[in-house]
Each structure stands twice: as structure tokens, then as C-alpha cells.
Backbone as CSV, one residue per row, in Angstrom:
resi,resn,N_x,N_y,N_z,CA_x,CA_y,CA_z,C_x,C_y,C_z
1,UNK,-6.172,-9.398,13.048,-6.327,-10.039,11.998,-4.627,-10.170,11.493
2,UNK,-4.646,-11.403,10.771,-3.494,-11.503,10.250,-3.416,-12.454,8.991
3,UNK,-2.681,-12.563,8.355,-2.420,-12.946,7.157,-1.559,-14.293,7.099
4,UNK,-1.726,-15.695,7.082,-1.621,-16.992,7.256,-0.906,-17.615,6.145
5,UNK,0.302,-17.933,6.342,1.124,-18.685,4.942,1.129,-20.306,5.345
6,UNK,0.989,-21.163,4.676,1.351,-22.749,5.029,2.644,-22.942,4.067
7,UNK,3.573,-23.610,4.683,4.585,-24.218,3.933,4.976,-26.010,4.252
8,UNK,5.600,-26.428,3.897,6.107,-27.731,4.468,6.192,-27.891,5.597
9,UNK,6.823,-27.048,6.182,7.427,-26.832,7.588,6.324,-26.275,8.697
10,UNK,5.224,-25.979,8.505,4.306,-25.265,9.295,3.724,-23.922,8.760
11,UNK,3.209,-23.144,9.924,2.785,-22.052,9.633,3.229,-20.799,9.915
12,UNK,3.012,-19.423,9.085,3.441,-18.415,9.167,2.089,-17.427,9.114
13,UNK,2.538,-16.624,10.231,1.534,-15.987,10.856,1.921,-14.316,10.630
14,UNK,1.299,-13.523,9.572,2.286,-12.258,9.318,0.938,-11.002,9.781
15,UNK,1.436,-10.201,10.582,-0.066,-9.247,10.782,-0.261,-8.157,9.558
16,UNK,-1.336,-7.760,9.341,-1.698,-6.999,8.444,-1.082,-5.661,8.151
17,UNK,-0.573,-5.332,9.367,0.284,-3.991,9.379,1.624,-4.361,9.183
18,UNK,1.907,-5.322,9.356,3.432,-5.645,9.074,3.492,-5.395,7.034
19,UNK,2.492,-6.493,6.590,2.368,-6.314,5.175,1.659,-4.644,4.674
20,UNK,0.898,-3.911,5.402,1.070,-2.298,4.915,2.036,-1.917,5.023
21,UNK,3.023,-2.034,5.866,4.154,-1.158,6.036,5.065,-1.805,5.011
22,UNK,5.204,-2.514,4.663,5.885,-2.916,3.365,5.421,-2.628,2.001
23,UNK,4.295,-2.762,1.965,3.150,-1.996,1.022,3.662,-0.383,0.730
24,UNK,3.591,0.385,1.668,3.693,1.583,1.898,5.242,1.909,1.411
25,UNK,6.157,1.235,2.353,7.305,1.433,1.866,7.566,1.588,0.451
26,UNK,7.196,0.541,-0.107,7.388,0.451,-1.830,6.522,1.429,-2.469
27,UNK,5.446,2.095,-2.240,4.843,2.945,-2.818,5.524,4.270,-2.630
28,UNK,6.094,4.467,-1.483,6.647,6.101,-1.486,8.094,6.070,-2.388
29,UNK,8.598,4.734,-2.579,9.769,4.669,-3.411,9.575,5.246,-5.034
30,UNK,8.218,5.523,-5.871,7.669,5.212,-6.849,7.902,6.741,-7.045
31,UNK,8.192,7.239,-8.596,8.495,8.713,-8.918,6.749,8.935,-8.802
32,UNK,6.845,10.367,-8.283,5.733,11.174,-8.320,4.699,10.964,-7.338
33,UNK,5.021,10.191,-6.189,4.263,10.106,-4.815,4.797,10.956,-3.820
34,UNK,3.913,11.715,-3.673,4.482,12.735,-2.206,4.233,12.247,-0.714
35,UNK,3.351,11.612,-0.808,3.187,10.587,0.291,1.942,9.514,0.563
36,UNK,1.852,9.341,1.579,0.653,8.546,1.872,-0.264,9.194,2.550
37,UNK,-1.659,8.872,2.252,-2.725,9.679,3.145,-3.612,8.433,3.788
38,UNK,-4.072,9.265,4.345,-5.130,8.474,5.574,-6.289,7.783,4.578
39,UNK,-6.578,6.559,5.120,-8.037,6.258,4.328,-9.535,6.938,5.007
40,UNK,-9.048,7.481,6.102,-10.382,8.034,6.714,-9.682,9.503,7.330
41,UNK,-9.614,10.046,6.006,-9.246,11.716,6.197,-10.015,12.598,6.982
42,UNK,-11.589,12.379,7.398,-11.962,13.381,8.208,-11.612,13.015,9.769
43,UNK,-11.866,11.406,10.014,-11.285,11.656,11.543,-9.811,11.605,11.723
44,UNK,-8.579,11.575,10.612,-7.443,11.597,10.754,-6.721,12.997,10.687
45,UNK,-7.323,14.035,9.573,-6.741,15.016,9.253,-7.036,15.066,7.904
46,UNK,-7.667,16.297,7.268,-7.533,15.980,5.822,-6.267,16.333,5.131
47,UNK,-5.454,17.195,5.765,-4.388,17.674,5.199,-2.740,16.827,5.530
48,UNK,-2.969,15.633,6.202,-1.771,15.316,6.910,-1.477,14.071,5.702
49,UNK,0.110,14.332,5.472,0.889,13.164,4.804,1.054,12.276,6.078
50,UNK,1.253,10.920,5.830,1.394,9.931,6.785,3.382,9.546,6.605
51,UNK,3.211,9.892,7.836,5.109,9.246,8.081,5.422,7.771,8.022
52,UNK,6.112,7.242,7.842,6.611,5.986,8.003,6.197,5.009,9.176
53,UNK,5.873,5.474,10.125,5.401,4.639,10.836,3.739,4.490,10.994
54,UNK,3.387,5.531,9.880,1.905,5.385,10.103,1.562,5.012,8.915
55,UNK,1.968,4.205,8.092,1.404,3.755,6.628,0.527,3.026,6.801
56,UNK,0.429,1.980,7.654,-0.989,1.428,8.026,-2.305,1.981,8.333
57,UNK,-2.258,3.450,8.226,-3.359,4.327,7.971,-3.979,4.502,7.233
58,UNK,-2.697,4.233,6.196,-3.146,4.794,4.458,-3.244,3.217,3.318
59,UNK,-3.021,2.077,3.940,-3.140,0.681,3.189,-4.342,-0.162,3.762
60,UNK,-4.897,-0.581,3.377,-5.740,-1.579,3.818,-5.851,-2.660,3.065
61,UNK,-5.602,-4.080,3.980,-5.162,-5.629,3.244,-5.936,-6.188,3.653
62,UNK,-6.622,-7.075,2.462,-7.617,-8.193,2.766,-7.055,-9.228,2.015
63,UNK,-7.392,-10.322,2.783,-7.107,-11.571,2.437,-8.217,-12.477,1.805
64,UNK,-8.122,-12.990,1.050,-9.551,-13.730,0.540,-8.476,-15.374,0.167
65,UNK,-8.442,-16.328,0.561,-7.895,-17.255,0.500,-6.308,-17.405,0.370
66,UNK,-5.760,-17.556,-0.576,-4.381,-17.398,-0.519,-3.836,-15.952,-1.668
67,UNK,-5.281,-15.204,-2.039,-4.438,-13.977,-2.664,-4.599,-12.975,-1.676
68,UNK,-4.005,-11.790,-2.397,-4.365,-10.506,-1.057,-4.786,-9.587,-2.235
69,UNK,-5.595,-8.842,-1.384,-6.098,-7.319,-2.022,-5.912,-6.341,-1.342
70,UNK,-4.763,-4.883,-1.888,-4.702,-4.117,-1.449,-4.942,-2.772,-1.651
71,UNK,-5.554,-2.270,-1.018,-6.302,-0.830,-1.250,-5.135,0.039,-0.851
72,UNK,-4.597,1.241,-1.821,-3.353,2.312,-1.168,-4.065,3.630,-1.173
73,UNK,-4.099,4.113,-0.598,-4.310,5.930,-0.528,-3.195,6.926,-0.623
74,UNK,-2.898,7.439,-1.685,-1.769,8.162,-2.036,-1.689,9.724,-2.214
75,UNK,-1.102,10.281,-2.181,-0.912,12.202,-2.527,0.284,11.983,-3.373
76,UNK,-0.402,12.286,-4.708,0.935,12.596,-6.035,1.458,13.709,-5.837
77,UNK,2.638,14.391,-6.783,2.979,15.366,-6.996,2.018,16.307,-8.413
78,UNK,1.905,17.533,-7.982,1.523,18.355,-9.078,2.153,17.956,-10.421
79,UNK,1.993,18.149,-11.418,1.984,17.849,-13.046,2.740,16.782,-13.224
80,UNK,2.302,15.588,-12.525,2.689,14.004,-12.921,1.256,13.648,-13.619
81,UNK,1.708,12.676,-14.325,0.501,11.679,-14.976,0.062,10.816,-14.104
82,UNK,-0.668,11.012,-13.814,-1.645,10.265,-12.613,-1.634,8.966,-12.907
83,UNK,-1.996,8.486,-13.751,-2.333,7.179,-14.462,-1.057,6.350,-14.458
84,UNK,0.047,7.111,-14.664,1.356,6.150,-14.952,2.004,5.885,-13.475
85,UNK,1.573,6.951,-12.181,2.063,6.594,-11.142,1.265,5.892,-10.391
86,UNK,0.098,5.512,-10.783,-0.850,4.528,-10.484,-0.500,3.487,-10.763
87,UNK,-0.415,3.320,-12.297,0.368,2.164,-12.829,1.936,1.558,-11.953
88,UNK,3.026,2.571,-11.938,3.878,2.182,-11.024,3.828,1.826,-9.365
89,UNK,2.747,2.193,-8.848,2.640,2.001,-7.587,2.355,0.498,-7.634
90,UNK,1.223,0.424,-8.433,0.837,-1.249,-8.628,1.698,-2.104,-9.054
91,UNK,2.607,-1.923,-10.088,3.305,-2.828,-10.049,4.658,-2.933,-9.341
92,UNK,5.213,-1.970,-8.046,6.226,-1.735,-7.648,5.440,-2.835,-6.122
93,UNK,4.286,-2.523,-5.715,3.554,-3.158,-4.577,3.579,-4.679,-4.844
94,UNK,2.943,-4.738,-5.996,2.886,-6.232,-6.135,4.032,-7.158,-6.376
95,UNK,5.276,-6.696,-6.557,6.510,-7.100,-6.931,7.168,-7.336,-5.550
96,UNK,6.954,-6.246,-4.726,7.889,-6.467,-3.562,7.046,-7.299,-2.640
97,UNK,5.830,-7.542,-2.653,4.971,-8.109,-1.732,5.170,-9.311,-2.223
98,UNK,5.303,-9.954,-3.874,5.670,-11.293,-3.825,6.807,-11.474,-3.736
99,UNK,7.761,-10.943,-3.453,9.258,-11.283,-3.871,9.762,-11.379,-1.805
100,UNK,8.806,-10.306,-1.061,9.094,-10.670,0.107,7.978,-11.722,1.396
101,UNK,6.760,-11.565,0.578,6.256,-12.813,1.623,6.232,-13.889,0.660
102,UNK,6.082,-14.028,-0.599,6.002,-14.853,-1.145,4.538,-15.071,-1.653
103,UNK,3.563,-14.272,-1.456,2.559,-14.618,-1.577,1.880,-13.724,-2.845
104,UNK,0.537,-14.283,-3.460,0.553,-13.635,-4.596,-0.668,-12.186,-4.415
105,UNK,-0.292,-11.415,-5.312,-1.013,-10.340,-4.955,-2.300,-10.407,-5.781
106,UNK,-3.587,-9.998,-5.673,-4.537,-10.437,-6.893,-4.655,-9.019,-7.314
107,UNK,-4.825,-8.034,-6.483,-5.193,-6.507,-6.835,-4.476,-5.269,-5.985
108,UNK,-4.443,-4.543,-6.739,-3.566,-3.337,-5.651,-4.248,-2.210,-6.217
109,UNK,-5.258,-1.196,-5.708,-6.373,-0.550,-6.221,-5.417,0.933,-5.581
110,UNK,-5.320,1.848,-6.168,-4.807,3.043,-6.093,-5.929,4.230,-5.737
111,UNK,-5.870,4.798,-4.740,-6.482,5.937,-4.311,-6.281,7.082,-4.220
112,UNK,-6.255,8.135,-5.146,-5.465,9.346,-5.166,-6.288,10.196,-4.262
113,UNK,-5.631,10.650,-2.812,-6.814,11.687,-1.989,-6.202,13.013,-2.096
114,UNK,-5.256,13.352,-2.881,-4.986,14.687,-3.286,-3.998,14.734,-4.159
115,UNK,-3.525,16.144,-4.737,-2.196,16.567,-5.409,-1.362,17.516,-4.745
116,UNK,-0.055,17.548,-4.476,0.296,18.538,-3.805,1.729,18.890,-4.608
117,UNK,2.236,20.234,-4.513,3.463,20.659,-5.025,4.406,19.605,-4.026
118,UNK,5.506,18.992,-4.984,6.693,18.206,-4.292,7.832,19.269,-4.043
119,UNK,8.104,18.970,-2.814,9.522,19.969,-2.436,10.538,19.836,-3.566
120,UNK,10.819,21.136,-3.513,12.314,21.350,-4.334,13.249,21.519,-3.911
């Protein structure tokens, strides 16, 4: 499945995996994020932190008309304020997708899958 954008020159077709890669890359740049987690933790492994090439397993992208809805599964650093991290992830992902794709992101839902001690 893919995301379709229409402009005056024609149709642009962007795969959901590409959108998930961009969203995951934007999220891990935020302070307090240890990594991305799988949305299917039982099937993919409970303790695995996703690497860059597997961000699509931790991001769910849905399109309703012209709006995108993003669900992100993250692991946060121990001792950080989770609500502030979630807000930063929502803001960064929304800004990055709007700037890179030109689409409006209606919602960014953050699911904290775990808390870990970050590498020192």
C-alpha cells in the first residue's frame, strides 16, 4: 500500500515504508529516545531495539483522504520525563513529514514499549 499525492503535474506514489523510515529517523533524533521497538513484540522479540533498516516494524502509517496518521512504538531512556519525550517525538515527526512530503499529519500516536538505561 502506498501514499498518493496529487499536484498540478501528476501523481506521486510514496510507499508506506518510506514514510515510516522518515518518521523513525526523525524520532530517534529526539532526546530521551533509546530506540524504536516493534509493534508486534511477541512475534519479533521482546527485547529487540530496531535498527535503522527495520524502522518500518515500529511505525504504522495510515492515510485517510489527505491526512496521515502515524503510530510510533518507542523505547525511552530511564530517568527522563516520558510525556515530554512523547511531545518532542510528535512535534519532530509532524514537522519532518510535513517538510519532506508536504502532507499534513493529522495525528502522531506514541506508544512507549519500554524503558532502558541509555548507553553512557
